[in-house]
PDB file of C-alpha atoms in Angstrom:
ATOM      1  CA  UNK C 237      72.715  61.198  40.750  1.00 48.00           C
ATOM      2  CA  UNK C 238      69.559  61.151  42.852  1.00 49.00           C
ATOM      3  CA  UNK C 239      67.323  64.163  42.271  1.00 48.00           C
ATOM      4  CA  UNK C 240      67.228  66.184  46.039  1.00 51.00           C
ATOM      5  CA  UNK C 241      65.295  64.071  48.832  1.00 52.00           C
ATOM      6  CA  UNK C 242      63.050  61.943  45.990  1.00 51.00           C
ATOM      7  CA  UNK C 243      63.798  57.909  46.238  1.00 48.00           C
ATOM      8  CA  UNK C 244      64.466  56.279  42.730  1.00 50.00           C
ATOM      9  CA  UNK C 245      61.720  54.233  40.597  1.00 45.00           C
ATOM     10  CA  UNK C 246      63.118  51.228  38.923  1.00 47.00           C
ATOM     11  CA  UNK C 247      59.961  50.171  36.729  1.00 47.00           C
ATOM     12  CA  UNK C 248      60.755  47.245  34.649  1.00 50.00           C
ATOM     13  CA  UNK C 249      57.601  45.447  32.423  1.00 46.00           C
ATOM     14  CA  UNK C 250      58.115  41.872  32.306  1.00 51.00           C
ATOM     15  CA  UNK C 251      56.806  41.404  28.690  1.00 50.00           C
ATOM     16  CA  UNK C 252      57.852  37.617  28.441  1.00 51.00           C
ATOM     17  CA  UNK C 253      54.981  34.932  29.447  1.00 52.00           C
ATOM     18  CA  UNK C 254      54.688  32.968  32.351  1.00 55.00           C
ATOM     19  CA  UNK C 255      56.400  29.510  32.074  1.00 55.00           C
ATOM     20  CA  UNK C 256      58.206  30.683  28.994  1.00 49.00           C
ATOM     21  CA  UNK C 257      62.025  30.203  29.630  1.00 54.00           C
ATOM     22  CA  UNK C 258      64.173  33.476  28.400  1.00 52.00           C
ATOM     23  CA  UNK C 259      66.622  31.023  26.806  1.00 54.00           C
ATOM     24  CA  UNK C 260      63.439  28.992  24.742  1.00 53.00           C
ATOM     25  CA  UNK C 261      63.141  30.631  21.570  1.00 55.00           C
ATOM     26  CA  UNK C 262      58.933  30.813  20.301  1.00 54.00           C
ATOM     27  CA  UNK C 263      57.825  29.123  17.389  1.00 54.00           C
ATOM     28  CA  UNK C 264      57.648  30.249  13.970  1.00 54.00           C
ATOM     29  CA  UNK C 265      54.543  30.697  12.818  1.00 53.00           C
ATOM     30  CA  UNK C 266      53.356  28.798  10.011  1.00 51.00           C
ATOM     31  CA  UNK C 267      53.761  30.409   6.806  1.00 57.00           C
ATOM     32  CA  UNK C 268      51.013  30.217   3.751  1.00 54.00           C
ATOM     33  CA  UNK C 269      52.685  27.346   1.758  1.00 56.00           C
ATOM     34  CA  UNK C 270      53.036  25.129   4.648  1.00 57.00           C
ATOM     35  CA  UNK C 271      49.095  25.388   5.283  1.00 56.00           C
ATOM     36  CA  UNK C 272      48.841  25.102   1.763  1.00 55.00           C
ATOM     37  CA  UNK C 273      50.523  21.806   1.771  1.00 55.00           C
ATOM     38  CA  UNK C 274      48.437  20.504   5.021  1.00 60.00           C
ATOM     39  CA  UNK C 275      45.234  21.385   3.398  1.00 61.00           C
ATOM     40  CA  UNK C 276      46.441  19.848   0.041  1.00 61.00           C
ATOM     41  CA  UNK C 277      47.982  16.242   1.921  1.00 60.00           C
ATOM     42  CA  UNK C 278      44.081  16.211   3.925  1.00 64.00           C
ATOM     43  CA  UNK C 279      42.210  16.708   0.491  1.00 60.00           C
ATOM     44  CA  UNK C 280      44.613  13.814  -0.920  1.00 58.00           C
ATOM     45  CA  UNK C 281      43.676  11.738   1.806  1.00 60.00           C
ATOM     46  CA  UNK C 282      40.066  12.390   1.524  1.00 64.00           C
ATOM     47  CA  UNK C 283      40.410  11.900  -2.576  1.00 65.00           C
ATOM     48  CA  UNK C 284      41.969   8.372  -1.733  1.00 61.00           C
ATOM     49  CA  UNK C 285      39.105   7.783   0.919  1.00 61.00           C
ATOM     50  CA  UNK C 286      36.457   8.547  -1.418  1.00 60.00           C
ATOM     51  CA  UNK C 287      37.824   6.358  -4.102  1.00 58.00           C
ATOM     52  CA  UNK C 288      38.357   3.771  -2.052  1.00 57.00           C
ATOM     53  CA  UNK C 289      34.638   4.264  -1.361  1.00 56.00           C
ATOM     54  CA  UNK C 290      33.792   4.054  -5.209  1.00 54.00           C
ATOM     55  CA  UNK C 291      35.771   1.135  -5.664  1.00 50.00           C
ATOM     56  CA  UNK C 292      34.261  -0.818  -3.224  1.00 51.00           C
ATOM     57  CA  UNK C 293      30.797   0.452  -4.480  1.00 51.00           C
ATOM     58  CA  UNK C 294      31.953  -0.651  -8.418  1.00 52.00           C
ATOM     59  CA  UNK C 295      33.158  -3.759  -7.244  1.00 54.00           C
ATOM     60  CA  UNK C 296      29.235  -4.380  -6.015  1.00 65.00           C
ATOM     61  CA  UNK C 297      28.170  -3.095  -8.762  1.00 65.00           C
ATOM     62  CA  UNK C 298      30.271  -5.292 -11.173  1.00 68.00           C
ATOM     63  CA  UNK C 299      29.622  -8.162  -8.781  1.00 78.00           C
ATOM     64  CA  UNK C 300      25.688  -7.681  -9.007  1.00 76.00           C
ATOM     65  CA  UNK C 301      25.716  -7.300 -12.518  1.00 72.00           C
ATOM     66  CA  UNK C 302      27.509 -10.211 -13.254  1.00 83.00           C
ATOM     67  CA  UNK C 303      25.444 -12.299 -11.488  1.00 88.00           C
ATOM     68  CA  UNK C 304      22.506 -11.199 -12.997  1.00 89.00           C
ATOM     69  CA  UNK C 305      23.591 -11.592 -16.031  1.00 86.00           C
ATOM     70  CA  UNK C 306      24.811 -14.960 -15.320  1.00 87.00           C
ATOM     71  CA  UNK C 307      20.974 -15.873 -13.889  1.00 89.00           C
ATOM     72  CA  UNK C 308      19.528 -14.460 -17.367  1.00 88.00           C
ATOM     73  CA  UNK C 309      21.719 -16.340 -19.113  1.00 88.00           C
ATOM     74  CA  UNK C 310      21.668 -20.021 -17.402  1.00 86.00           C
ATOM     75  CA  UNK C 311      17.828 -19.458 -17.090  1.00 88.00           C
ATOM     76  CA  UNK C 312      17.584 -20.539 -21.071  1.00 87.00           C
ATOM     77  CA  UNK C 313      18.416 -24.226 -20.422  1.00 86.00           C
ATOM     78  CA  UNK C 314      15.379 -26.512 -19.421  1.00 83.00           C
ATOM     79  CA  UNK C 315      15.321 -29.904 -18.378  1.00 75.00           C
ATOM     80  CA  UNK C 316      12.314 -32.181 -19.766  1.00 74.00           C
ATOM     81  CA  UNK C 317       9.494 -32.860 -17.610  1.00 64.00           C
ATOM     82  CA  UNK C 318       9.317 -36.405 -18.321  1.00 64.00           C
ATOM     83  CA  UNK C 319      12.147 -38.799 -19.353  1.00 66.00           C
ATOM     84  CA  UNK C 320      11.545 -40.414 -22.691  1.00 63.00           C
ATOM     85  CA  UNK C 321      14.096 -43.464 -24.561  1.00 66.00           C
ATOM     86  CA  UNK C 322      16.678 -40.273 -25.837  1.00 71.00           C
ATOM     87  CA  UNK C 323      18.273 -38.192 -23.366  1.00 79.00           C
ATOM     88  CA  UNK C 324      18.758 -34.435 -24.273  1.00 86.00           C
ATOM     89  CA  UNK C 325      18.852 -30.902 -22.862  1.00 89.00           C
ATOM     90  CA  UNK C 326      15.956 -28.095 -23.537  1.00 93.00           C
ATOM     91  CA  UNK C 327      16.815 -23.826 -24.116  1.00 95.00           C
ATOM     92  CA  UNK C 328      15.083 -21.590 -25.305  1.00 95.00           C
ATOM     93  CA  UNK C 329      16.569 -18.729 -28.039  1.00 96.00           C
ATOM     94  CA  UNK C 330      14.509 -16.416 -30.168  1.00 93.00           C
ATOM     95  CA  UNK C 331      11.468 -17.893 -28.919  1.00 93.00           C
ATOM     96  CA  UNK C 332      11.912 -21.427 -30.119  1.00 95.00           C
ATOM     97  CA  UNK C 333      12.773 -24.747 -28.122  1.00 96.00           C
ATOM     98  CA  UNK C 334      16.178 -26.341 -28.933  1.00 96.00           C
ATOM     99  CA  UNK C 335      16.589 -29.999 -27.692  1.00 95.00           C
ATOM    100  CA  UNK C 336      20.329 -31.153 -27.789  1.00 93.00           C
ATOM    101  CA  UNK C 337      21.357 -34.209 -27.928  1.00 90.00           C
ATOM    102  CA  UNK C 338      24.906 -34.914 -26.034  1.00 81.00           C
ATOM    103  CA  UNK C 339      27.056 -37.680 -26.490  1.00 72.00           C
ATOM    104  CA  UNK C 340      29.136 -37.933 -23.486  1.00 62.00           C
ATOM    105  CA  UNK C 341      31.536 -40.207 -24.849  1.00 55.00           C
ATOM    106  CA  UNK C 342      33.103 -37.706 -26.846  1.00 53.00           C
ATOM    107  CA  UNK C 343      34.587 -34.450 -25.371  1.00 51.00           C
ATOM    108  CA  UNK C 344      33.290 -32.250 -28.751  1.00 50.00           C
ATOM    109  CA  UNK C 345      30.089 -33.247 -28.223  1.00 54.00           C
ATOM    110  CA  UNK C 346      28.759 -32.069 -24.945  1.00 63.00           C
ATOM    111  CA  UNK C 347      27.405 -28.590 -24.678  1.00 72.00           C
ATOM    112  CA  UNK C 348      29.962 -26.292 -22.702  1.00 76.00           C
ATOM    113  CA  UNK C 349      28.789 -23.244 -20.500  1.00 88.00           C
ATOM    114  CA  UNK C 350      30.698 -20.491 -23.234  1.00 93.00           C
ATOM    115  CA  UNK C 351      27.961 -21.511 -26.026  1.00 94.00           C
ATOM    116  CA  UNK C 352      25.086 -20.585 -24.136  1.00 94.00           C
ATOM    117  CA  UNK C 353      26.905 -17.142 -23.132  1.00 95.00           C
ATOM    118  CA  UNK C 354      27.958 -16.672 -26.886  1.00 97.00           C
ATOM    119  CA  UNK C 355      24.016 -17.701 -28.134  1.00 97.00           C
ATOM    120  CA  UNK C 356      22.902 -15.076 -25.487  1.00 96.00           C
ATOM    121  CA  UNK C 357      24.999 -12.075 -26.640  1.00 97.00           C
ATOM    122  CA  UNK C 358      24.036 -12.994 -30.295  1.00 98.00           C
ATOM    123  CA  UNK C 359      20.304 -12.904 -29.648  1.00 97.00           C
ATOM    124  CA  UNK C 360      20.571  -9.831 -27.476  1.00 96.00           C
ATOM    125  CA  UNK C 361      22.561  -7.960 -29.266  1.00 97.00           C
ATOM    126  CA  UNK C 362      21.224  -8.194 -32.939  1.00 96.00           C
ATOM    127  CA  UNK C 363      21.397  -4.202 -32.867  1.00 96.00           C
ATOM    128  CA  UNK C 364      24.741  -4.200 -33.440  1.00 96.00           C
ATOM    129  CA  UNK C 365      25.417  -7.399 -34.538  1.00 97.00           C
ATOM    130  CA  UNK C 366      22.636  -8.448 -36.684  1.00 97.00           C
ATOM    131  CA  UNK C 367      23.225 -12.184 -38.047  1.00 98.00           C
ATOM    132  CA  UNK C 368      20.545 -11.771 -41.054  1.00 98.00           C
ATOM    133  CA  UNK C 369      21.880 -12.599 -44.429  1.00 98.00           C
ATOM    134  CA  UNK C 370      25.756 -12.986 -43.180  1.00 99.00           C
ATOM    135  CA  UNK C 371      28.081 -15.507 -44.032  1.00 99.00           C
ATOM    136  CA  UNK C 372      28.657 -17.483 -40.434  1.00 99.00           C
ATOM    137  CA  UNK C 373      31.223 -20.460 -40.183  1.00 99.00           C
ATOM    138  CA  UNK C 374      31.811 -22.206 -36.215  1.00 98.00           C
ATOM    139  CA  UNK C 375      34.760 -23.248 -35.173  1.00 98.00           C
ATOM    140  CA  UNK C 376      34.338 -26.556 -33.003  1.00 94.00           C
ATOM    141  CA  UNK C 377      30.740 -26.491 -33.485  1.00 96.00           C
ATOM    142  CA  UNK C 378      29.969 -29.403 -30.825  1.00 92.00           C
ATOM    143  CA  UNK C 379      26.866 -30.148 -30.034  1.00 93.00           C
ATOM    144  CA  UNK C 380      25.874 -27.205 -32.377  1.00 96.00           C
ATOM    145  CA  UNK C 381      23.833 -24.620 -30.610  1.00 96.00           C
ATOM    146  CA  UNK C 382      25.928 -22.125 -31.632  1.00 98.00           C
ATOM    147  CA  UNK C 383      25.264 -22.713 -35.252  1.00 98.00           C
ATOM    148  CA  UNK C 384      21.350 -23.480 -34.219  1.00 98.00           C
ATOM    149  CA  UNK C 385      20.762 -20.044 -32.938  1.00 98.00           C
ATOM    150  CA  UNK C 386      22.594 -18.364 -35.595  1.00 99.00           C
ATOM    151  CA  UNK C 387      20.709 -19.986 -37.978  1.00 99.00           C
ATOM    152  CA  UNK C 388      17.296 -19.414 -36.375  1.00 98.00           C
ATOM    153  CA  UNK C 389      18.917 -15.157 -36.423  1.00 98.00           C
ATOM    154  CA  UNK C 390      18.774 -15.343 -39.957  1.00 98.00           C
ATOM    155  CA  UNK C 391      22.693 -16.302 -40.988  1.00 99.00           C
ATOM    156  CA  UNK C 392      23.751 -18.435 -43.602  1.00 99.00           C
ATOM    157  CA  UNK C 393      26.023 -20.992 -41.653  1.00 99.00           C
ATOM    158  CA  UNK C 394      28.368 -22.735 -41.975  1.00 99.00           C
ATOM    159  CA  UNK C 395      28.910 -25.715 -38.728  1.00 99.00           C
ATOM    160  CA  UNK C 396      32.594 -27.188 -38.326  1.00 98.00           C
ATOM    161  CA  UNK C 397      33.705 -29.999 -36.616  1.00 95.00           C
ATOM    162  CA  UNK C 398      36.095 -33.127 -36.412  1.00 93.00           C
ATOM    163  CA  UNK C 399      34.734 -36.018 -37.939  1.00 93.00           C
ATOM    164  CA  UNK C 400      33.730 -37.978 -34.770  1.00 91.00           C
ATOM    165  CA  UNK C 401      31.548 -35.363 -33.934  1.00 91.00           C
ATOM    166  CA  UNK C 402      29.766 -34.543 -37.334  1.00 94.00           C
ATOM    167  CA  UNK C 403      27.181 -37.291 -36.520  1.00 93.00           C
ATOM    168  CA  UNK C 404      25.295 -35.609 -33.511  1.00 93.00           C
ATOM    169  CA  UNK C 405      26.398 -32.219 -34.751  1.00 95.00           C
ATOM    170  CA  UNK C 406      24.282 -33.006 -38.027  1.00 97.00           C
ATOM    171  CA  UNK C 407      21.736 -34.987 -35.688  1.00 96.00           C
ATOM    172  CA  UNK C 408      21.031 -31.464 -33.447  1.00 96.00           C
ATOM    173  CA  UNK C 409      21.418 -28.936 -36.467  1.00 98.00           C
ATOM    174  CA  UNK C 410      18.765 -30.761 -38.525  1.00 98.00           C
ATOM    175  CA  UNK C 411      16.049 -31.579 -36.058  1.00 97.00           C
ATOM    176  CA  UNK C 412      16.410 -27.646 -34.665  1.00 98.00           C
ATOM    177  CA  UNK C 413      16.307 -25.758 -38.175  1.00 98.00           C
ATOM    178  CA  UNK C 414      14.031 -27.791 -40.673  1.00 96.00           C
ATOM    179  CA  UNK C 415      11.210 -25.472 -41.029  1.00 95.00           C
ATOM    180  CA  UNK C 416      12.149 -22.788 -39.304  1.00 96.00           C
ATOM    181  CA  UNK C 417      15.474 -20.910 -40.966  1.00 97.00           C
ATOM    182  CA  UNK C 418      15.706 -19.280 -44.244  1.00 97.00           C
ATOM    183  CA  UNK C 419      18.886 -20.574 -44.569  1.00 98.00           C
ATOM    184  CA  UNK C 420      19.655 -24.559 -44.281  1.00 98.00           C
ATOM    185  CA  UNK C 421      22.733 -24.218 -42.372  1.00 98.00           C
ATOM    186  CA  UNK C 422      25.890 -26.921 -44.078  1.00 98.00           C
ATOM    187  CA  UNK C 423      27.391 -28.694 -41.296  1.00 98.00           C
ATOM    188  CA  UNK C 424      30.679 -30.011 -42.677  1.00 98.00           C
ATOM    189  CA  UNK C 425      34.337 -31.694 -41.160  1.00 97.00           C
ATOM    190  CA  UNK C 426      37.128 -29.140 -40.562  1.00 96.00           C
ATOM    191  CA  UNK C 427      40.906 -30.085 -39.069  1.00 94.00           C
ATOM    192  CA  UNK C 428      42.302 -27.336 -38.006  1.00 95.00           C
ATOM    193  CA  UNK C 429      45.638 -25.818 -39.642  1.00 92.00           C
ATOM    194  CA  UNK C 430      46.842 -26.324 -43.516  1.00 89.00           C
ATOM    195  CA  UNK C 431      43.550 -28.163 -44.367  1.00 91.00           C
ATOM    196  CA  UNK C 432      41.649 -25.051 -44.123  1.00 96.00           C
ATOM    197  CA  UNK C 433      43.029 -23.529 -46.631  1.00 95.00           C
ATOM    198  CA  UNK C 434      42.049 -26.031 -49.259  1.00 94.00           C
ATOM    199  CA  UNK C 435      38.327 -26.523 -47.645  1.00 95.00           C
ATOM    200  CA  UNK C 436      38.162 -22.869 -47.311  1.00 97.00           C
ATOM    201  CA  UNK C 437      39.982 -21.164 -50.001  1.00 96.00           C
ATOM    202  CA  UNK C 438      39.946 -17.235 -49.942  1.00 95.00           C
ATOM    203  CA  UNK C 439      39.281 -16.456 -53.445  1.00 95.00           C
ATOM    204  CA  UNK C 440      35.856 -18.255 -53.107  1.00 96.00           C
ATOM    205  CA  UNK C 441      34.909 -18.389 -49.203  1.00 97.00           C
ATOM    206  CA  UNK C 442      34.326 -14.966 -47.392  1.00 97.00           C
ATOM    207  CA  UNK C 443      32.678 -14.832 -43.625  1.00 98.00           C
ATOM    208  CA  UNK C 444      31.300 -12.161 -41.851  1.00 99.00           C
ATOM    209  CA  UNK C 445      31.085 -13.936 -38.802  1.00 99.00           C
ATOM    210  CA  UNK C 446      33.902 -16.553 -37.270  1.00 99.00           C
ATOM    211  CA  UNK C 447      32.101 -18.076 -34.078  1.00 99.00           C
ATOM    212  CA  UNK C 448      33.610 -19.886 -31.310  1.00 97.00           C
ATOM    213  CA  UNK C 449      33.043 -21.091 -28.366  1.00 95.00           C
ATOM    214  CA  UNK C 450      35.262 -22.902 -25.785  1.00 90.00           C
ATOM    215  CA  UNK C 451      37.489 -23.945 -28.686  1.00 91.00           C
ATOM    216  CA  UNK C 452      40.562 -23.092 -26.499  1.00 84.00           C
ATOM    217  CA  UNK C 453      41.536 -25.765 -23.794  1.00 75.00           C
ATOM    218  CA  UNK C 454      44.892 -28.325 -22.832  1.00 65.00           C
ATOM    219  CA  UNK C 455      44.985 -29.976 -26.609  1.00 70.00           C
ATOM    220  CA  UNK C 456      47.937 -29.892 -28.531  1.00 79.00           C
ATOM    221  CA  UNK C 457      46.669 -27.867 -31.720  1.00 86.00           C
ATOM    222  CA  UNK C 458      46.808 -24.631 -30.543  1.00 89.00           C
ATOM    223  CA  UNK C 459      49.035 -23.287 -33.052  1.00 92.00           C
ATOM    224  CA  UNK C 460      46.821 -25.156 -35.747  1.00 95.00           C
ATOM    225  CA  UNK C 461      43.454 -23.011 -34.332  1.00 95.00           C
ATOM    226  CA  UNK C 462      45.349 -20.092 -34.564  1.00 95.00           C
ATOM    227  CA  UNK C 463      46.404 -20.347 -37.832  1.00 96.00           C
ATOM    228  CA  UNK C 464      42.458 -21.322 -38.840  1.00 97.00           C
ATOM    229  CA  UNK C 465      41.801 -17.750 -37.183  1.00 97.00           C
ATOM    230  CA  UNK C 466      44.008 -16.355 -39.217  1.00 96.00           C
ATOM    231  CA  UNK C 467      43.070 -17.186 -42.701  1.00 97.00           C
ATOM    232  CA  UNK C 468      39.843 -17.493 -42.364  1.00 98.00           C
ATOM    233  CA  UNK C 469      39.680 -13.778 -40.766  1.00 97.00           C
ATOM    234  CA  UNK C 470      39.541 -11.343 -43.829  1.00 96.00           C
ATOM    235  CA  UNK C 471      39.476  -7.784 -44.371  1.00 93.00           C
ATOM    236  CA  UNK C 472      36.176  -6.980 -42.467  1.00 95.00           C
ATOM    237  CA  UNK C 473      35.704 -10.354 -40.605  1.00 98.00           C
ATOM    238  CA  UNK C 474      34.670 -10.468 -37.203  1.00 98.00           C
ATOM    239  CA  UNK C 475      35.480 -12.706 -34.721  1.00 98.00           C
ATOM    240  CA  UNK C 476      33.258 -13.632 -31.710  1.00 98.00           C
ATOM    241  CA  UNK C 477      35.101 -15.819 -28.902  1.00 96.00           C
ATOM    242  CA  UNK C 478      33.783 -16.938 -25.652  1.00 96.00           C
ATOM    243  CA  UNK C 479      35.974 -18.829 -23.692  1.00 92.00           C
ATOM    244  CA  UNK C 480      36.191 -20.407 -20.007  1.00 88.00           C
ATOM    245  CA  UNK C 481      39.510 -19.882 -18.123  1.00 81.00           C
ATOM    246  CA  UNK C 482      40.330 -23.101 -16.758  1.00 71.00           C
ATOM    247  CA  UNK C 483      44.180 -23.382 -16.620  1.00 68.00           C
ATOM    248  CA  UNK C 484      47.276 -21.345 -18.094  1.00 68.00           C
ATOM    249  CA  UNK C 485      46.894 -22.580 -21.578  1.00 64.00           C
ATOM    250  CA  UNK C 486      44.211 -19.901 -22.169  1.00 71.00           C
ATOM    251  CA  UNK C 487      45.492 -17.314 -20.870  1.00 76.00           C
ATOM    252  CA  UNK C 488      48.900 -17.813 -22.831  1.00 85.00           C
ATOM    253  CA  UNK C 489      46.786 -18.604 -26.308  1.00 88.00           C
ATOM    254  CA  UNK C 490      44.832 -14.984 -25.576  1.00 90.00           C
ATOM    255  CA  UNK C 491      47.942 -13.519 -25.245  1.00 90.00           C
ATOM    256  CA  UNK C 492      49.045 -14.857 -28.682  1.00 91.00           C
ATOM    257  CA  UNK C 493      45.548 -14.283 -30.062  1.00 93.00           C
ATOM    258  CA  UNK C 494      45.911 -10.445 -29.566  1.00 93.00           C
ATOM    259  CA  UNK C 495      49.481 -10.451 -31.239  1.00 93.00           C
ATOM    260  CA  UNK C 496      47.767 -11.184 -34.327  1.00 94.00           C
ATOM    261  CA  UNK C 497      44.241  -9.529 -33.671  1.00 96.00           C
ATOM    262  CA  UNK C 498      42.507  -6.300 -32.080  1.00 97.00           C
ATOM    263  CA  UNK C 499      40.879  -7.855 -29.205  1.00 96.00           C
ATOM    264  CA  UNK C 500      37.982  -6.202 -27.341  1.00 97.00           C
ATOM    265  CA  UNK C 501      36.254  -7.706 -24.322  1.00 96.00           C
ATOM    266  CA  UNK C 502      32.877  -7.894 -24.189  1.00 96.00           C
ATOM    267  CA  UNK C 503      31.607  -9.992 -21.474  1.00 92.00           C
ATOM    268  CA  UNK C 504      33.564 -10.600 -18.413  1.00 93.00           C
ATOM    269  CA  UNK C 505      31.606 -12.988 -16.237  1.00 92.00           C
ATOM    270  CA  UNK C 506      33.726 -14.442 -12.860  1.00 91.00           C
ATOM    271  CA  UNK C 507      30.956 -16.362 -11.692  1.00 89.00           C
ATOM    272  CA  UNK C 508      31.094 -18.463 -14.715  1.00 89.00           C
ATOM    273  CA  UNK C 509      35.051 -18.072 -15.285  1.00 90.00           C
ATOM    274  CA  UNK C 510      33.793 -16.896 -19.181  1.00 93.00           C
ATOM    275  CA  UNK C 511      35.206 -14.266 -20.666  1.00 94.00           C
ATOM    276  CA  UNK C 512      33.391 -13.202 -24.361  1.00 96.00           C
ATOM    277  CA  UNK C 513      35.654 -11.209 -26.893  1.00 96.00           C
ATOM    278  CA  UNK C 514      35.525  -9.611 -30.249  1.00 98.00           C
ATOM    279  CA  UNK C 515      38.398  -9.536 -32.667  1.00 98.00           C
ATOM    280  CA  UNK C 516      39.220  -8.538 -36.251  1.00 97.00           C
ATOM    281  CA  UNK C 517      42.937  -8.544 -38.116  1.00 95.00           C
ATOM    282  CA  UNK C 518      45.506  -5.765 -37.270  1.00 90.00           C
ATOM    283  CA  UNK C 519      46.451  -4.525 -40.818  1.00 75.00           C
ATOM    284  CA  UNK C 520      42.961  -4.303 -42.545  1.00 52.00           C
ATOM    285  CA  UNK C 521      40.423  -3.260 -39.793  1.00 46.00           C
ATOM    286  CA  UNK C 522      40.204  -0.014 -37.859  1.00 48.00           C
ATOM    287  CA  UNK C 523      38.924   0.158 -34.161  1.00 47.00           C
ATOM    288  CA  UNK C 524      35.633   1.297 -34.619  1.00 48.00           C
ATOM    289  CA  UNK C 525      34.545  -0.388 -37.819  1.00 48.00           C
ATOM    290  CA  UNK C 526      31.333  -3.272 -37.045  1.00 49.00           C
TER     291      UNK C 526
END
């Protein structure tokens, strides 16, 4: 009932906003772990922009330095400065001029890009793989450089080669090392597969060093050079490989190669499509023995 002669207040306090419907319910507000997992999707995508960043910046980086190194290492060839009666093709390694002589005619004996790779790592890396006083034997010696700039590092070596290409092989190894090696470095045939084994028995012949360079391309003796790797690879061998990637058939012989080796890469050089590797036998070498 009304209290005598005073009017009734109704005061009611509209306490919901303007615009907000009284049937719209308001939104929850966001709890700790769902900031947590904003702030920890926006640090993801700023990890994955940052290494995207890094990659690109390697990539130059790998890029740069593979072209340099590629420069350094195409820089040792020089052509004469005047054209005599013999044709032949100038480098330079440990300080001394090499002159090979190619003979075009036969695929062994022209000088392939993966030799002068393989003669640079030898020079520059005589730190940790110092030539002096080892026993060296190349596989597919060629035109011989290989086996020249070994020698000239101090290495008592041993050059291999069909016998087609033992004349210029002989021709290059003699005129580069006569007076200048401690060791006169043998240049003899080798066919690759059961042959070795007589030419090379174990009992008798033990190498340090097993060089090669672009031994690996579409022949049919594959198996045979494998099997050469294989016994001629003892206990503390070490094998130095450079090879140029050309089609399938290397990639599928690396593959096998590292079934029956520890293979490390050491050079990896696009520009020139080389790749340089070191490898030593599974059951009698550890990772980190030189």
């Amino acid at each position: 009932m009304r209290s005598s002669g005073q009017p009734e207040i109704c005061c009611q306090i509209d306490l919901i906003p303007k615009g907000f419907k009284r049937d719209q319910q308001p939104k929850p507000a966001l709890d700790f772990h769902t900031i947590l997992k904003g702030d920890i999707l926006c640090a993801h995508l700023i990890m994955e922009s940052q290494q995207c960043e890094e990659s690109s910046k390697t990539g130059e980086e790998d890029t740069a330095v593979d072209e340099e190194l590629a420069k350094a290492i195409l820089a040792r060839q020089f052509h004469p400065s005047v054209i005599g009666p013999e044709t032949w093709e100038g480098y330079i390694f440990s300080g001394l001029e090499i002159r090979i002589k190619e003979s075009t005619d036969l695929y062994g004996a022209v000088l392939w890009p993966s030799a002068l790779v393989l003669c640079h790592f030898l020079e520059t890396n005589r730190d940790k793989y110092n030539l002096m006083d080892k026993n060296v034997i190349e596989l597919g010696a060629g035109t011989g450089l290989v086996s020249i700039v070994s020698s000239l590092l101090g290495a008592k070596v041993t050059s291999t080669d069909l016998p087609d290409v033992l004349g210029n092989l002989q021709y290059n190894v003699t005129c580069n090392t006569k007076g200048r090696c401690k060791y006169v470095p043998l240049v003899t045939e080798l066919v690759w597969g059961p042959e070795v084994e007589q030419r090379f028995p174990q009992r008798t012949h033990y190498f340090d060093y097993i060089l090669a360079a672009d031994v690996v391309y579409a022949h049919p003796y594959l198996d045979q050079l494998l099997d050469t790797f294989g016994h001629l690879c003892q206990a503390n061998t070490q094998i130095l490989w450079a090879m140029r990637f050309r089609l399938d058939p290397e990639n599928s012989f690396v593959d096998r190669f590292g079934e029956r080796f520890h293979l490390e890469e050491l050079y990896d050089l696009p520009s020139l499509s080389i790749k340089l590797y070191r490898a030593w036998r599974r059951d009698k070498r550890t990772d980190d023995t030189v």
